[in-house]
mmCIF file of C-alpha atoms in Angstrom:
data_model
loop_
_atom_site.group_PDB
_atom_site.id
_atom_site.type_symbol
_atom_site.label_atom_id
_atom_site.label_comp_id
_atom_site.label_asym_id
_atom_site.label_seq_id
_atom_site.Cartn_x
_atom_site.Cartn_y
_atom_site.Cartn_z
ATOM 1 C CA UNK A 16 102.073 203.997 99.235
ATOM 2 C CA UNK A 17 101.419 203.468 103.131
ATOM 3 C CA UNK A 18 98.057 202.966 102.264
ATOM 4 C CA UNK A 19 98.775 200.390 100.134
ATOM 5 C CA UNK A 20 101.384 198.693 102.420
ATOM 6 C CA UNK A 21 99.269 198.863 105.449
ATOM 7 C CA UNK A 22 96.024 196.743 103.821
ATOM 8 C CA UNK A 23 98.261 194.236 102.104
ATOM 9 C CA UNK A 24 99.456 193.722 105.773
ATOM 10 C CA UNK A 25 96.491 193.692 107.296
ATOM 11 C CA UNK A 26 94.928 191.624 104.619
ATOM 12 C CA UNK A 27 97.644 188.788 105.170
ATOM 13 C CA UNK A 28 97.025 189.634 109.122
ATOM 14 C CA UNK A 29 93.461 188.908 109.028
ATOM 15 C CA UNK A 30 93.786 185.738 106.360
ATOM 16 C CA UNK A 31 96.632 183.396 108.721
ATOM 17 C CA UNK A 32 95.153 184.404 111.821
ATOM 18 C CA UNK A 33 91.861 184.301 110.568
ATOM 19 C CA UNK A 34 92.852 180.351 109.428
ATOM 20 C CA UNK A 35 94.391 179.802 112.520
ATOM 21 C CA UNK A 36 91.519 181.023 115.220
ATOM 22 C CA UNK A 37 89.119 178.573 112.831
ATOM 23 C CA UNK A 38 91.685 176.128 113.141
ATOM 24 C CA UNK A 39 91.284 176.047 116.473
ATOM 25 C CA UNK A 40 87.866 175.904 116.315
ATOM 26 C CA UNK A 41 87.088 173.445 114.309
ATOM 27 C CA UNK A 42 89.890 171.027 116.376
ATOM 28 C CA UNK A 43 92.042 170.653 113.089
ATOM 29 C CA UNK A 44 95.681 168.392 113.603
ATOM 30 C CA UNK A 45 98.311 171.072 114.191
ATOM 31 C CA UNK A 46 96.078 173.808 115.139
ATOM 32 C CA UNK A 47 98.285 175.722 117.603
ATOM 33 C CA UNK A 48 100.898 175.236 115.130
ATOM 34 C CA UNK A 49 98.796 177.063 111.972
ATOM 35 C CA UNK A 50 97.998 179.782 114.583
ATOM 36 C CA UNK A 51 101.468 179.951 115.604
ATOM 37 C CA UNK A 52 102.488 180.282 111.910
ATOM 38 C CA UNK A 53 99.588 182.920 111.394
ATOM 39 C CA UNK A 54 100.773 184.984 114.191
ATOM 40 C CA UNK A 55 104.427 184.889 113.533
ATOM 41 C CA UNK A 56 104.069 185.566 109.297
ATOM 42 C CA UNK A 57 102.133 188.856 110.452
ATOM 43 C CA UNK A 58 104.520 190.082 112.581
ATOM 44 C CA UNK A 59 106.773 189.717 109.546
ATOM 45 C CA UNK A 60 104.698 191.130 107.114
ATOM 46 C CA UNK A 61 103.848 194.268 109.469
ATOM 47 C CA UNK A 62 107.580 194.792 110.334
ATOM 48 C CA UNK A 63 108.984 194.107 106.552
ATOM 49 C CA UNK A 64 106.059 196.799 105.619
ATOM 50 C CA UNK A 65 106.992 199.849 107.948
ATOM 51 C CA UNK A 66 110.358 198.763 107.227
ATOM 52 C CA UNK A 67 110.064 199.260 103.250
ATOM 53 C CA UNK A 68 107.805 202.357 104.377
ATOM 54 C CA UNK A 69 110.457 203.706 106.262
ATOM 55 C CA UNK A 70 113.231 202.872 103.398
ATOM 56 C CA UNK A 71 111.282 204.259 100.738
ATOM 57 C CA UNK A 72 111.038 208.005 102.990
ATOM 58 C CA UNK A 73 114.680 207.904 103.040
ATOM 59 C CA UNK A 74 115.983 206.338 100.197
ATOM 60 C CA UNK A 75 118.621 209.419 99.470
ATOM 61 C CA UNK A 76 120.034 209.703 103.049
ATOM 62 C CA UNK A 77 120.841 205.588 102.701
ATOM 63 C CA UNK A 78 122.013 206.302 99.450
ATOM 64 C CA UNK A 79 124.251 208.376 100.099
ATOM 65 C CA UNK A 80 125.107 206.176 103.250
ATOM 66 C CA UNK A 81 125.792 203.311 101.024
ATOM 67 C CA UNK A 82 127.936 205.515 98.546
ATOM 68 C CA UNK A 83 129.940 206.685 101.098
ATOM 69 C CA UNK A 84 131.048 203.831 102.898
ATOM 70 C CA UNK A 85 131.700 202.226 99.617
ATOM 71 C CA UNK A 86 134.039 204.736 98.748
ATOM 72 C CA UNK A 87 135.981 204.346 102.270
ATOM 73 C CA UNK A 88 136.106 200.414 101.181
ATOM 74 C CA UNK A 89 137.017 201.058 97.904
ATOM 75 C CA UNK A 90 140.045 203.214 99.161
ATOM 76 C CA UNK A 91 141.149 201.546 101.821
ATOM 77 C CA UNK A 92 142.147 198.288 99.216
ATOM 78 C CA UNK A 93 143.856 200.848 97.555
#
């Protein structure tokens, strides 16, 4: 599943800044902006990947996390 979350963000990477460096190139209105854009949604996209990454590896500890703090809740409005 890495494997699969790391090209999807590198594929989005290489697309926005890709369209942003030509962009630039090519003098288009708002080019620093689209670059800007390009640079910022991959950031994104790399962080939301290692963070779903990350999630998925320990899905039962933050389970049992979750379960456990909603108990607490649950019996403190008791």
């Amino acid at each position: 599943m890495k494997k699969f979350l790391t090209m999807y963000a590198v594929l989005f990477t290489a697309i926005w800044v890709g369209y942003g460096i030509y962009a630039l190139w090519t003098n288009q209105e708002s080019a620093n902006l689209i670059l800007g854009f390009g640079i910022a949604f991959s950031i994104v996209i790399c962080l939301a990947s290692w963070f779903s990454y990350w999630l998925m590896r320990h899905y039962k500890r933050v389970d049992s996390m979750a379960k456990n703090i909603l108990s607490h809740a649950k019996n403190k409005t008791k």
